[in-house]
Amino acid sequence: MEKKLANELVDFIYASPTQYHAASTVKEMLDREGFTELFEKDSWNLKSGEKYYLKKNDSAVIAFEVGTGSVIEDGFRLIGAHTDAPGFRIKPNAEMKVEDQYVRLNTEVYGGPILSTWFDRPLGVAGRVALRGESPLKPEIKLVNINKPVLIIPNIAIHMNRSVNEGYAFNKQKDTLPLVGFVNEELEKKGYLMSLLVEELGVNSEDILDFDLFLYEYNKGCVMGINEELISTGRLDDQWMVFAGIKALLGSEKIKATKVMVCIDNEEIGSLTAQGANSNLLRRFLERVVIALGGNTEDFFRALANSVMISADLAHAVHPNLPEKHDPTNRPKLGMGPVIKIAASGSYSTDSVASAIFMEVCNKAEVPVQKFVNRSDVKGGTTIGPMSAADLGIPVVDMGAPLLGMHSVRELASVKDNFYTVKAFTEFYNIK
Ligand code: ZN
């Protein structure tokens, strides 16, 4: 059962090479379970106990089940995670010739990937394309996944970079551009990238106006280790928590509170977008739910006062080769359960109230729980937790499943923690 769930996670991530595909994979799961899609432009007519979702700009999804109680008295039970992952985004006019023989694509870095892990791996291209639509104000949107090994970022030989193993500063405009192949007369006219898109989408090149395209590792992730206890794949941060939250939403019972799973985009670049956490997307959405259920603005604020949220991102596990990088007394490990993240700086939203809530959820679920704080001489990351807590004014616990190699093209996690996290989230949604 645990291994089956791990393989399901690997499949979910493989089907989701970009945030657009993650949102679409989530949508497919929700459609299969009878969720109804809502649209921002419509008036919403929500019913007690019914299941709905809202997509935002193709890369965020908010899925929810209306509680059987009163939304004012019973509030919202929220889990939030992000669909995007660090990597490379293709620039406009991307083709660059070198030495009259090679063609590379011009890219820029999205978020903070570990650059060295992207070298010498066959890469695919995926994302979203905007096509000419019926009106200039309404382009037609198509997702695209060129699931072929079409690109590679080749390393330079060690003989020409003798210091590479002592540390090397990669130049993001020079060292990391992917090779797409050799100069070719026919492709020269049509455009190398454009030919790929035209072939994949079956449209005319004149109709392609623009795109949001990203590189991804072509090879699929796997379950591994001597006893198949590990999971090796890209984008565990944070598609794993998207997967776990959706699984919990689908696998939990109807309760009085309204259960919400927020899959939001652009965490890796600071969240300040229409579909990111540093917008009023979530607050506006929650207010609309209250209004659609017959409430007013005061009812919305009362509902918030009865709400609680889990901000689900990932947590650093103690590294077997560098155990000294961790705090001396808080040492989360792979396979030992979800991790509550705490920071005196407020870069995680957890306080003792939020922490106590999550600890009790885990206790009830019979799931072990660990704690993470940064070493005091190390500056850690942040999440959507603080923004959500500040915006909604509700307790938000920042937690994550333990991980090694965060932001590597291949992150490492454990089969057990996947099971534990889904179990804890399901319990959170089940508490009466
Ligand atoms: Zn993350």
PDB file of C-alpha atoms in Angstrom, residues 6-280:
ATOM      1  CA  ALA A   6       4.736   6.178  -3.713  1.00  0.00           C
ATOM      2  CA  ASN A   7       4.384   5.046  -7.319  1.00  0.00           C
ATOM      3  CA  GLU A   8       1.199   7.049  -7.607  1.00  0.00           C
ATOM      4  CA  LEU A   9       3.171  10.114  -6.488  1.00  0.00           C
ATOM      5  CA  VAL A  10       5.913   9.421  -9.058  1.00  0.00           C
ATOM      6  CA  ASP A  11       3.236   9.102 -11.776  1.00  0.00           C
ATOM      7  CA  PHE A  12       1.555  12.331 -10.629  1.00  0.00           C
ATOM      8  CA  ILE A  13       4.835  14.240 -10.881  1.00  0.00           C
ATOM      9  CA  TYR A  14       5.730  12.656 -14.216  1.00  0.00           C
ATOM     10  CA  ALA A  15       2.366  13.813 -15.599  1.00  0.00           C
ATOM     11  CA  SER A  16       3.093  17.325 -14.286  1.00  0.00           C
ATOM     12  CA  PRO A  17       6.272  18.683 -15.911  1.00  0.00           C
ATOM     13  CA  THR A  18       5.184  22.291 -15.229  1.00  0.00           C
ATOM     14  CA  GLN A  19       2.777  24.151 -12.942  1.00  0.00           C
ATOM     15  CA  TYR A  20       0.240  24.225 -15.809  1.00  0.00           C
ATOM     16  CA  HIS A  21       0.359  20.461 -16.092  1.00  0.00           C
ATOM     17  CA  ALA A  22       0.200  20.061 -12.312  1.00  0.00           C
ATOM     18  CA  ALA A  23      -3.025  22.109 -12.287  1.00  0.00           C
ATOM     19  CA  SER A  24      -4.356  20.024 -15.148  1.00  0.00           C
ATOM     20  CA  THR A  25      -3.415  16.706 -13.459  1.00  0.00           C
ATOM     21  CA  VAL A  26      -5.205  17.900 -10.318  1.00  0.00           C
ATOM     22  CA  LYS A  27      -8.230  18.885 -12.414  1.00  0.00           C
ATOM     23  CA  GLU A  28      -8.370  15.389 -13.929  1.00  0.00           C
ATOM     24  CA  MET A  29      -8.323  13.830 -10.462  1.00  0.00           C
ATOM     25  CA  LEU A  30     -11.117  16.137  -9.313  1.00  0.00           C
ATOM     26  CA  ASP A  31     -13.207  15.576 -12.442  1.00  0.00           C
ATOM     27  CA  ARG A  32     -12.968  11.823 -11.916  1.00  0.00           C
ATOM     28  CA  GLU A  33     -14.326  12.262  -8.390  1.00  0.00           C
ATOM     29  CA  GLY A  34     -17.302  14.344  -9.473  1.00  0.00           C
ATOM     30  CA  PHE A  35     -16.087  17.828  -8.514  1.00  0.00           C
ATOM     31  CA  THR A  36     -17.824  20.677 -10.375  1.00  0.00           C
ATOM     32  CA  GLU A  37     -15.699  23.379 -11.957  1.00  0.00           C
ATOM     33  CA  LEU A  38     -16.550  26.971 -11.016  1.00  0.00           C
ATOM     34  CA  PHE A  39     -15.546  30.021 -13.037  1.00  0.00           C
ATOM     35  CA  GLU A  40     -14.698  33.448 -11.683  1.00  0.00           C
ATOM     36  CA  LYS A  41     -17.014  35.169 -14.154  1.00  0.00           C
ATOM     37  CA  ASP A  42     -20.088  33.181 -13.063  1.00  0.00           C
ATOM     38  CA  SER A  43     -22.365  33.585 -10.107  1.00  0.00           C
ATOM     39  CA  TRP A  44     -21.802  30.646  -7.750  1.00  0.00           C
ATOM     40  CA  ASN A  45     -24.580  28.505  -6.433  1.00  0.00           C
ATOM     41  CA  LEU A  46     -23.011  26.252  -3.792  1.00  0.00           C
ATOM     42  CA  LYS A  47     -24.700  23.422  -1.937  1.00  0.00           C
ATOM     43  CA  SER A  48     -23.933  21.864   1.417  1.00  0.00           C
ATOM     44  CA  GLY A  49     -21.742  18.751   1.117  1.00  0.00           C
ATOM     45  CA  GLU A  50     -20.998  19.338  -2.592  1.00  0.00           C
ATOM     46  CA  LYS A  51     -17.520  19.425  -4.177  1.00  0.00           C
ATOM     47  CA  TYR A  52     -16.156  22.155  -6.426  1.00  0.00           C
ATOM     48  CA  TYR A  53     -12.966  23.642  -7.782  1.00  0.00           C
ATOM     49  CA  LEU A  54     -11.747  26.886  -9.267  1.00  0.00           C
ATOM     50  CA  LYS A  55      -8.760  27.193 -11.609  1.00  0.00           C
ATOM     51  CA  LYS A  56      -6.784  30.408 -11.850  1.00  0.00           C
ATOM     52  CA  ASN A  57      -4.738  31.345 -14.921  1.00  0.00           C
ATOM     53  CA  ASP A  58      -4.148  27.659 -15.802  1.00  0.00           C
ATOM     54  CA  SER A  59      -1.595  27.036 -13.035  1.00  0.00           C
ATOM     55  CA  ALA A  60      -3.437  27.291  -9.695  1.00  0.00           C
ATOM     56  CA  VAL A  61      -6.409  25.251  -8.478  1.00  0.00           C
ATOM     57  CA  ILE A  62      -8.513  25.648  -5.359  1.00  0.00           C
ATOM     58  CA  ALA A  63     -10.530  22.494  -4.648  1.00  0.00           C
ATOM     59  CA  PHE A  64     -13.097  22.334  -1.877  1.00  0.00           C
ATOM     60  CA  GLU A  65     -15.973  20.465  -0.339  1.00  0.00           C
ATOM     61  CA  VAL A  66     -18.673  22.598   1.245  1.00  0.00           C
ATOM     62  CA  GLY A  67     -19.139  21.575   4.878  1.00  0.00           C
ATOM     63  CA  THR A  68     -22.382  20.097   6.116  1.00  0.00           C
ATOM     64  CA  GLY A  69     -22.509  22.610   8.989  1.00  0.00           C
ATOM     65  CA  SER A  70     -22.613  26.389   8.946  1.00  0.00           C
ATOM     66  CA  VAL A  71     -19.688  28.007   7.142  1.00  0.00           C
ATOM     67  CA  ILE A  72     -19.764  30.787   9.758  1.00  0.00           C
ATOM     68  CA  GLU A  73     -19.674  28.516  12.797  1.00  0.00           C
ATOM     69  CA  ASP A  74     -17.549  25.723  11.346  1.00  0.00           C
ATOM     70  CA  GLY A  75     -15.193  27.754   9.164  1.00  0.00           C
ATOM     71  CA  PHE A  76     -12.640  26.576   6.639  1.00  0.00           C
ATOM     72  CA  ARG A  77     -10.121  23.753   7.027  1.00  0.00           C
ATOM     73  CA  LEU A  78      -7.328  24.671   4.591  1.00  0.00           C
ATOM     74  CA  ILE A  79      -4.194  23.049   3.200  1.00  0.00           C
ATOM     75  CA  GLY A  80      -1.993  25.072   0.842  1.00  0.00           C
ATOM     76  CA  ALA A  81       0.869  23.962  -1.423  1.00  0.00           C
ATOM     77  CA  HIS A  82       2.482  25.218  -4.624  1.00  0.00           C
ATOM     78  CA  THR A  83       2.475  23.812  -8.153  1.00  0.00           C
ATOM     79  CA  ASP A  84       5.682  25.409  -9.485  1.00  0.00           C
ATOM     80  CA  ALA A  85       9.267  24.180  -9.165  1.00  0.00           C
ATOM     81  CA  PRO A  86      12.645  25.811  -9.857  1.00  0.00           C
ATOM     82  CA  GLY A  87      14.212  25.323 -13.279  1.00  0.00           C
ATOM     83  CA  PHE A  88      14.641  27.102 -16.599  1.00  0.00           C
ATOM     84  CA  ARG A  89      12.214  29.157 -18.632  1.00  0.00           C
ATOM     85  CA  ILE A  90      12.699  29.671 -22.385  1.00  0.00           C
ATOM     86  CA  LYS A  91      13.128  33.288 -23.482  1.00  0.00           C
ATOM     87  CA  PRO A  92      11.497  34.845 -26.565  1.00  0.00           C
ATOM     88  CA  ASN A  93      13.580  34.666 -29.765  1.00  0.00           C
ATOM     89  CA  ALA A  94      15.400  31.808 -28.111  1.00  0.00           C
ATOM     90  CA  GLU A  95      17.551  30.317 -30.856  1.00  0.00           C
ATOM     91  CA  MET A  96      21.278  31.051 -30.680  1.00  0.00           C
ATOM     92  CA  LYS A  97      23.797  29.662 -33.156  1.00  0.00           C
ATOM     93  CA  VAL A  98      27.388  28.917 -32.211  1.00  0.00           C
ATOM     94  CA  GLU A  99      30.292  28.158 -34.539  1.00  0.00           C
ATOM     95  CA  ASP A 100      27.864  27.786 -37.483  1.00  0.00           C
ATOM     96  CA  GLN A 101      27.087  24.295 -36.209  1.00  0.00           C
ATOM     97  CA  TYR A 102      25.306  24.220 -32.855  1.00  0.00           C
ATOM     98  CA  VAL A 103      21.888  25.655 -31.987  1.00  0.00           C
ATOM     99  CA  ARG A 104      21.178  26.515 -28.359  1.00  0.00           C
ATOM    100  CA  LEU A 105      18.105  27.974 -26.704  1.00  0.00           C
ATOM    101  CA  ASN A 106      18.287  31.121 -24.646  1.00  0.00           C
ATOM    102  CA  THR A 107      16.804  30.545 -21.199  1.00  0.00           C
ATOM    103  CA  GLU A 108      16.523  32.278 -17.870  1.00  0.00           C
ATOM    104  CA  VAL A 109      16.515  30.694 -14.471  1.00  0.00           C
ATOM    105  CA  TYR A 110      13.158  30.293 -12.722  1.00  0.00           C
ATOM    106  CA  GLY A 111      13.522  30.344  -8.924  1.00  0.00           C
ATOM    107  CA  GLY A 112      16.589  28.792  -7.312  1.00  0.00           C
ATOM    108  CA  PRO A 113      17.514  25.431  -8.857  1.00  0.00           C
ATOM    109  CA  ILE A 114      20.809  23.649  -8.008  1.00  0.00           C
ATOM    110  CA  LEU A 115      22.258  24.435 -11.413  1.00  0.00           C
ATOM    111  CA  SER A 116      24.879  21.672 -11.518  1.00  0.00           C
ATOM    112  CA  THR A 117      22.188  18.979 -11.320  1.00  0.00           C
ATOM    113  CA  TRP A 118      20.721  20.041 -14.671  1.00  0.00           C
ATOM    114  CA  PHE A 119      23.796  19.220 -16.730  1.00  0.00           C
ATOM    115  CA  ASP A 120      24.173  16.197 -19.027  1.00  0.00           C
ATOM    116  CA  ARG A 121      20.559  15.095 -18.693  1.00  0.00           C
ATOM    117  CA  PRO A 122      18.169  14.756 -21.622  1.00  0.00           C
ATOM    118  CA  LEU A 123      15.528  17.461 -21.174  1.00  0.00           C
ATOM    119  CA  GLY A 124      11.986  17.898 -22.463  1.00  0.00           C
ATOM    120  CA  VAL A 125      10.046  21.139 -22.978  1.00  0.00           C
ATOM    121  CA  ALA A 126       6.579  21.850 -21.605  1.00  0.00           C
ATOM    122  CA  GLY A 127       4.295  24.696 -20.676  1.00  0.00           C
ATOM    123  CA  ARG A 128       1.542  26.834 -22.087  1.00  0.00           C
ATOM    124  CA  VAL A 129       1.106  28.410 -25.499  1.00  0.00           C
ATOM    125  CA  ALA A 130      -1.100  31.401 -26.357  1.00  0.00           C
ATOM    126  CA  LEU A 131      -2.668  31.089 -29.808  1.00  0.00           C
ATOM    127  CA  ARG A 132      -4.623  33.602 -31.847  1.00  0.00           C
ATOM    128  CA  GLY A 133      -8.216  33.469 -30.595  1.00  0.00           C
ATOM    129  CA  GLU A 134     -11.602  34.687 -31.785  1.00  0.00           C
ATOM    130  CA  SER A 135     -10.899  38.156 -30.353  1.00  0.00           C
ATOM    131  CA  PRO A 136      -7.582  39.939 -29.703  1.00  0.00           C
ATOM    132  CA  LEU A 137      -8.590  40.055 -26.039  1.00  0.00           C
ATOM    133  CA  LYS A 138      -9.174  36.323 -25.863  1.00  0.00           C
ATOM    134  CA  PRO A 139      -6.176  34.287 -26.975  1.00  0.00           C
ATOM    135  CA  GLU A 140      -6.708  30.547 -27.132  1.00  0.00           C
ATOM    136  CA  ILE A 141      -4.623  28.700 -24.546  1.00  0.00           C
ATOM    137  CA  LYS A 142      -3.126  25.249 -25.042  1.00  0.00           C
ATOM    138  CA  LEU A 143      -0.871  23.231 -22.794  1.00  0.00           C
ATOM    139  CA  VAL A 144       2.021  21.555 -24.508  1.00  0.00           C
ATOM    140  CA  ASN A 145       4.361  18.794 -23.414  1.00  0.00           C
ATOM    141  CA  ILE A 146       7.142  17.904 -25.833  1.00  0.00           C
ATOM    142  CA  ASN A 147       7.889  14.682 -24.019  1.00  0.00           C
ATOM    143  CA  LYS A 148      10.998  13.871 -26.003  1.00  0.00           C
ATOM    144  CA  PRO A 149      14.663  14.275 -25.123  1.00  0.00           C
ATOM    145  CA  VAL A 150      15.133  17.367 -27.294  1.00  0.00           C
ATOM    146  CA  LEU A 151      17.549  19.419 -25.197  1.00  0.00           C
ATOM    147  CA  ILE A 152      20.668  18.943 -23.102  1.00  0.00           C
ATOM    148  CA  ILE A 153      23.007  21.235 -21.154  1.00  0.00           C
ATOM    149  CA  PRO A 154      26.437  19.711 -21.832  1.00  0.00           C
ATOM    150  CA  ASN A 155      29.188  19.960 -19.262  1.00  0.00           C
ATOM    151  CA  ILE A 156      32.650  21.157 -20.187  1.00  0.00           C
ATOM    152  CA  ALA A 157      35.405  18.534 -19.836  1.00  0.00           C
ATOM    153  CA  ILE A 158      37.208  18.531 -16.510  1.00  0.00           C
ATOM    154  CA  HIS A 159      40.455  19.083 -18.458  1.00  0.00           C
ATOM    155  CA  MET A 160      39.146  22.518 -19.414  1.00  0.00           C
ATOM    156  CA  ASN A 161      37.750  23.342 -15.988  1.00  0.00           C
ATOM    157  CA  ARG A 162      40.132  21.735 -13.521  1.00  0.00           C
ATOM    158  CA  SER A 163      38.596  23.494 -10.508  1.00  0.00           C
ATOM    159  CA  VAL A 164      35.041  22.275 -11.147  1.00  0.00           C
ATOM    160  CA  ASN A 165      35.140  19.868  -8.188  1.00  0.00           C
ATOM    161  CA  GLU A 166      36.449  22.579  -5.872  1.00  0.00           C
ATOM    162  CA  GLY A 167      33.467  24.808  -6.586  1.00  0.00           C
ATOM    163  CA  TYR A 168      32.615  26.687  -9.751  1.00  0.00           C
ATOM    164  CA  ALA A 169      30.364  29.715 -10.214  1.00  0.00           C
ATOM    165  CA  PHE A 170      28.011  28.927 -13.101  1.00  0.00           C
ATOM    166  CA  ASN A 171      27.119  31.859 -15.315  1.00  0.00           C
ATOM    167  CA  LYS A 172      23.373  31.731 -15.984  1.00  0.00           C
ATOM    168  CA  GLN A 173      23.653  33.431 -19.371  1.00  0.00           C
ATOM    169  CA  LYS A 174      26.546  31.334 -20.603  1.00  0.00           C
ATOM    170  CA  ASP A 175      27.052  27.977 -18.912  1.00  0.00           C
ATOM    171  CA  THR A 176      23.482  26.756 -18.659  1.00  0.00           C
ATOM    172  CA  LEU A 177      22.040  27.229 -22.158  1.00  0.00           C
ATOM    173  CA  PRO A 178      20.707  23.939 -23.563  1.00  0.00           C
ATOM    174  CA  LEU A 179      21.777  22.524 -26.914  1.00  0.00           C
ATOM    175  CA  VAL A 180      18.885  21.655 -29.244  1.00  0.00           C
ATOM    176  CA  GLY A 181      20.901  20.178 -32.132  1.00  0.00           C
ATOM    177  CA  PHE A 182      22.800  21.182 -35.257  1.00  0.00           C
ATOM    178  CA  VAL A 183      22.148  23.985 -37.695  1.00  0.00           C
ATOM    179  CA  ASN A 184      19.652  22.716 -40.258  1.00  0.00           C
ATOM    180  CA  GLU A 185      18.568  24.589 -43.354  1.00  0.00           C
ATOM    181  CA  GLU A 186      14.913  23.674 -43.163  1.00  0.00           C
ATOM    182  CA  LEU A 187      14.608  24.367 -39.436  1.00  0.00           C
ATOM    183  CA  GLU A 188      16.508  27.589 -39.970  1.00  0.00           C
ATOM    184  CA  LYS A 189      13.543  28.908 -41.972  1.00  0.00           C
ATOM    185  CA  LYS A 190      10.750  27.569 -39.773  1.00  0.00           C
ATOM    186  CA  GLY A 191      12.431  28.142 -36.425  1.00  0.00           C
ATOM    187  CA  TYR A 192      13.686  25.274 -34.285  1.00  0.00           C
ATOM    188  CA  LEU A 193      11.420  25.781 -31.303  1.00  0.00           C
ATOM    189  CA  MET A 194       8.502  26.842 -33.514  1.00  0.00           C
ATOM    190  CA  SER A 195       8.781  23.585 -35.500  1.00  0.00           C
ATOM    191  CA  LEU A 196       8.551  21.577 -32.303  1.00  0.00           C
ATOM    192  CA  LEU A 197       5.471  23.518 -31.175  1.00  0.00           C
ATOM    193  CA  VAL A 198       3.755  23.361 -34.567  1.00  0.00           C
ATOM    194  CA  GLU A 199       4.291  19.620 -34.790  1.00  0.00           C
ATOM    195  CA  GLU A 200       3.148  18.965 -31.237  1.00  0.00           C
ATOM    196  CA  LEU A 201       0.089  21.228 -31.299  1.00  0.00           C
ATOM    197  CA  GLY A 202      -0.937  20.739 -34.936  1.00  0.00           C
ATOM    198  CA  VAL A 203      -1.462  24.469 -35.477  1.00  0.00           C
ATOM    199  CA  ASN A 204      -0.097  27.069 -37.906  1.00  0.00           C
ATOM    200  CA  SER A 205       3.006  28.876 -36.771  1.00  0.00           C
ATOM    201  CA  GLU A 206       1.350  32.269 -37.490  1.00  0.00           C
ATOM    202  CA  ASP A 207      -1.253  31.463 -34.853  1.00  0.00           C
ATOM    203  CA  ILE A 208       1.319  31.008 -32.085  1.00  0.00           C
ATOM    204  CA  LEU A 209       1.562  34.396 -30.389  1.00  0.00           C
ATOM    205  CA  ASP A 210       3.564  33.627 -27.258  1.00  0.00           C
ATOM    206  CA  PHE A 211       4.364  30.948 -24.708  1.00  0.00           C
ATOM    207  CA  ASP A 212       5.367  30.108 -21.134  1.00  0.00           C
ATOM    208  CA  LEU A 213       7.744  27.198 -21.701  1.00  0.00           C
ATOM    209  CA  PHE A 214      10.016  25.453 -19.247  1.00  0.00           C
ATOM    210  CA  LEU A 215      12.649  22.719 -19.410  1.00  0.00           C
ATOM    211  CA  TYR A 216      12.210  19.527 -17.424  1.00  0.00           C
ATOM    212  CA  GLU A 217      14.093  16.310 -16.892  1.00  0.00           C
ATOM    213  CA  TYR A 218      12.971  13.854 -19.544  1.00  0.00           C
ATOM    214  CA  ASN A 219      13.494  10.689 -17.468  1.00  0.00           C
ATOM    215  CA  LYS A 220      10.816   9.585 -15.053  1.00  0.00           C
ATOM    216  CA  GLY A 221      11.420   9.421 -11.297  1.00  0.00           C
ATOM    217  CA  CYS A 222      11.502   6.112  -9.426  1.00  0.00           C
ATOM    218  CA  VAL A 223      11.106   4.319  -6.119  1.00  0.00           C
ATOM    219  CA  MET A 224      14.541   3.048  -5.082  1.00  0.00           C
ATOM    220  CA  GLY A 225      16.888   1.971  -2.263  1.00  0.00           C
ATOM    221  CA  ILE A 226      17.865  -1.476  -0.984  1.00  0.00           C
ATOM    222  CA  ASN A 227      14.400  -1.992   0.391  1.00  0.00           C
ATOM    223  CA  GLU A 228      12.628   0.404  -1.985  1.00  0.00           C
ATOM    224  CA  GLU A 229      12.239   2.928   0.815  1.00  0.00           C
ATOM    225  CA  LEU A 230      13.203   6.043  -1.163  1.00  0.00           C
ATOM    226  CA  ILE A 231      11.614   8.195  -3.862  1.00  0.00           C
ATOM    227  CA  SER A 232      13.876   9.926  -6.409  1.00  0.00           C
ATOM    228  CA  THR A 233      12.221  12.476  -8.695  1.00  0.00           C
ATOM    229  CA  GLY A 234      12.177  16.153  -9.576  1.00  0.00           C
ATOM    230  CA  ARG A 235       9.567  18.661  -8.360  1.00  0.00           C
ATOM    231  CA  LEU A 236       8.857  16.938  -5.028  1.00  0.00           C
ATOM    232  CA  ASP A 237       9.032  20.565  -3.872  1.00  0.00           C
ATOM    233  CA  ASP A 238       6.160  21.136  -3.910  1.00  0.00           C
ATOM    234  CA  GLN A 239       4.091  18.893  -6.159  1.00  0.00           C
ATOM    235  CA  TRP A 240       4.404  16.214  -3.490  1.00  0.00           C
ATOM    236  CA  MET A 241       2.361  18.307  -1.056  1.00  0.00           C
ATOM    237  CA  VAL A 242      -0.118  19.168  -3.845  1.00  0.00           C
ATOM    238  CA  PHE A 243      -0.535  15.414  -4.392  1.00  0.00           C
ATOM    239  CA  ALA A 244      -0.822  14.645  -0.660  1.00  0.00           C
ATOM    240  CA  GLY A 245      -3.387  17.409  -0.083  1.00  0.00           C
ATOM    241  CA  ILE A 246      -5.559  16.347  -3.014  1.00  0.00           C
ATOM    242  CA  LYS A 247      -5.357  12.681  -1.971  1.00  0.00           C
ATOM    243  CA  ALA A 248      -6.467  13.689   1.528  1.00  0.00           C
ATOM    244  CA  LEU A 249      -9.318  15.826   0.225  1.00  0.00           C
ATOM    245  CA  LEU A 250     -10.543  12.960  -1.952  1.00  0.00           C
ATOM    246  CA  GLY A 251     -10.046  10.346   0.754  1.00  0.00           C
ATOM    247  CA  SER A 252     -11.640  12.147   3.709  1.00  0.00           C
ATOM    248  CA  GLU A 253     -15.203  12.138   4.986  1.00  0.00           C
ATOM    249  CA  LYS A 254     -17.788  14.887   4.887  1.00  0.00           C
ATOM    250  CA  ILE A 255     -17.527  17.135   7.925  1.00  0.00           C
ATOM    251  CA  LYS A 256     -19.208  20.309   9.148  1.00  0.00           C
ATOM    252  CA  ALA A 257     -16.261  22.524   8.169  1.00  0.00           C
ATOM    253  CA  THR A 258     -15.574  23.436   4.551  1.00  0.00           C
ATOM    254  CA  LYS A 259     -12.421  21.599   3.449  1.00  0.00           C
ATOM    255  CA  VAL A 260     -10.199  23.495   1.028  1.00  0.00           C
ATOM    256  CA  MET A 261      -7.066  22.393  -0.847  1.00  0.00           C
ATOM    257  CA  VAL A 262      -5.210  25.362  -2.313  1.00  0.00           C
ATOM    258  CA  CYS A 263      -2.701  24.570  -5.077  1.00  0.00           C
ATOM    259  CA  ILE A 264      -1.118  27.909  -5.793  1.00  0.00           C
ATOM    260  CA  ASP A 265       1.581  28.976  -8.270  1.00  0.00           C
ATOM    261  CA  ASN A 266       4.788  31.025  -8.264  1.00  0.00           C
ATOM    262  CA  GLU A 267       6.027  30.343  -4.727  1.00  0.00           C
ATOM    263  CA  GLU A 268       9.526  29.842  -6.106  1.00  0.00           C
ATOM    264  CA  ILE A 269       9.682  33.405  -7.457  1.00  0.00           C
ATOM    265  CA  GLY A 270       8.128  35.185  -4.477  1.00  0.00           C
ATOM    266  CA  SER A 271       4.380  34.631  -5.071  1.00  0.00           C
ATOM    267  CA  LEU A 272       3.558  38.150  -6.309  1.00  0.00           C
ATOM    268  CA  THR A 273       1.349  37.139  -9.264  1.00  0.00           C
ATOM    269  CA  ALA A 274      -2.397  36.845  -9.871  1.00  0.00           C
ATOM    270  CA  GLN A 275      -2.177  33.114  -9.118  1.00  0.00           C
ATOM    271  CA  GLY A 276       0.416  33.372  -6.329  1.00  0.00           C
ATOM    272  CA  ALA A 277       0.057  33.485  -2.550  1.00  0.00           C
ATOM    273  CA  ASN A 278       1.061  37.144  -2.326  1.00  0.00           C
ATOM    274  CA  SER A 279      -2.224  38.146  -3.990  1.00  0.00           C
ATOM    275  CA  ASN A 280      -5.740  38.264  -2.607  1.00  0.00           C
TER     276      ASN A 280
END
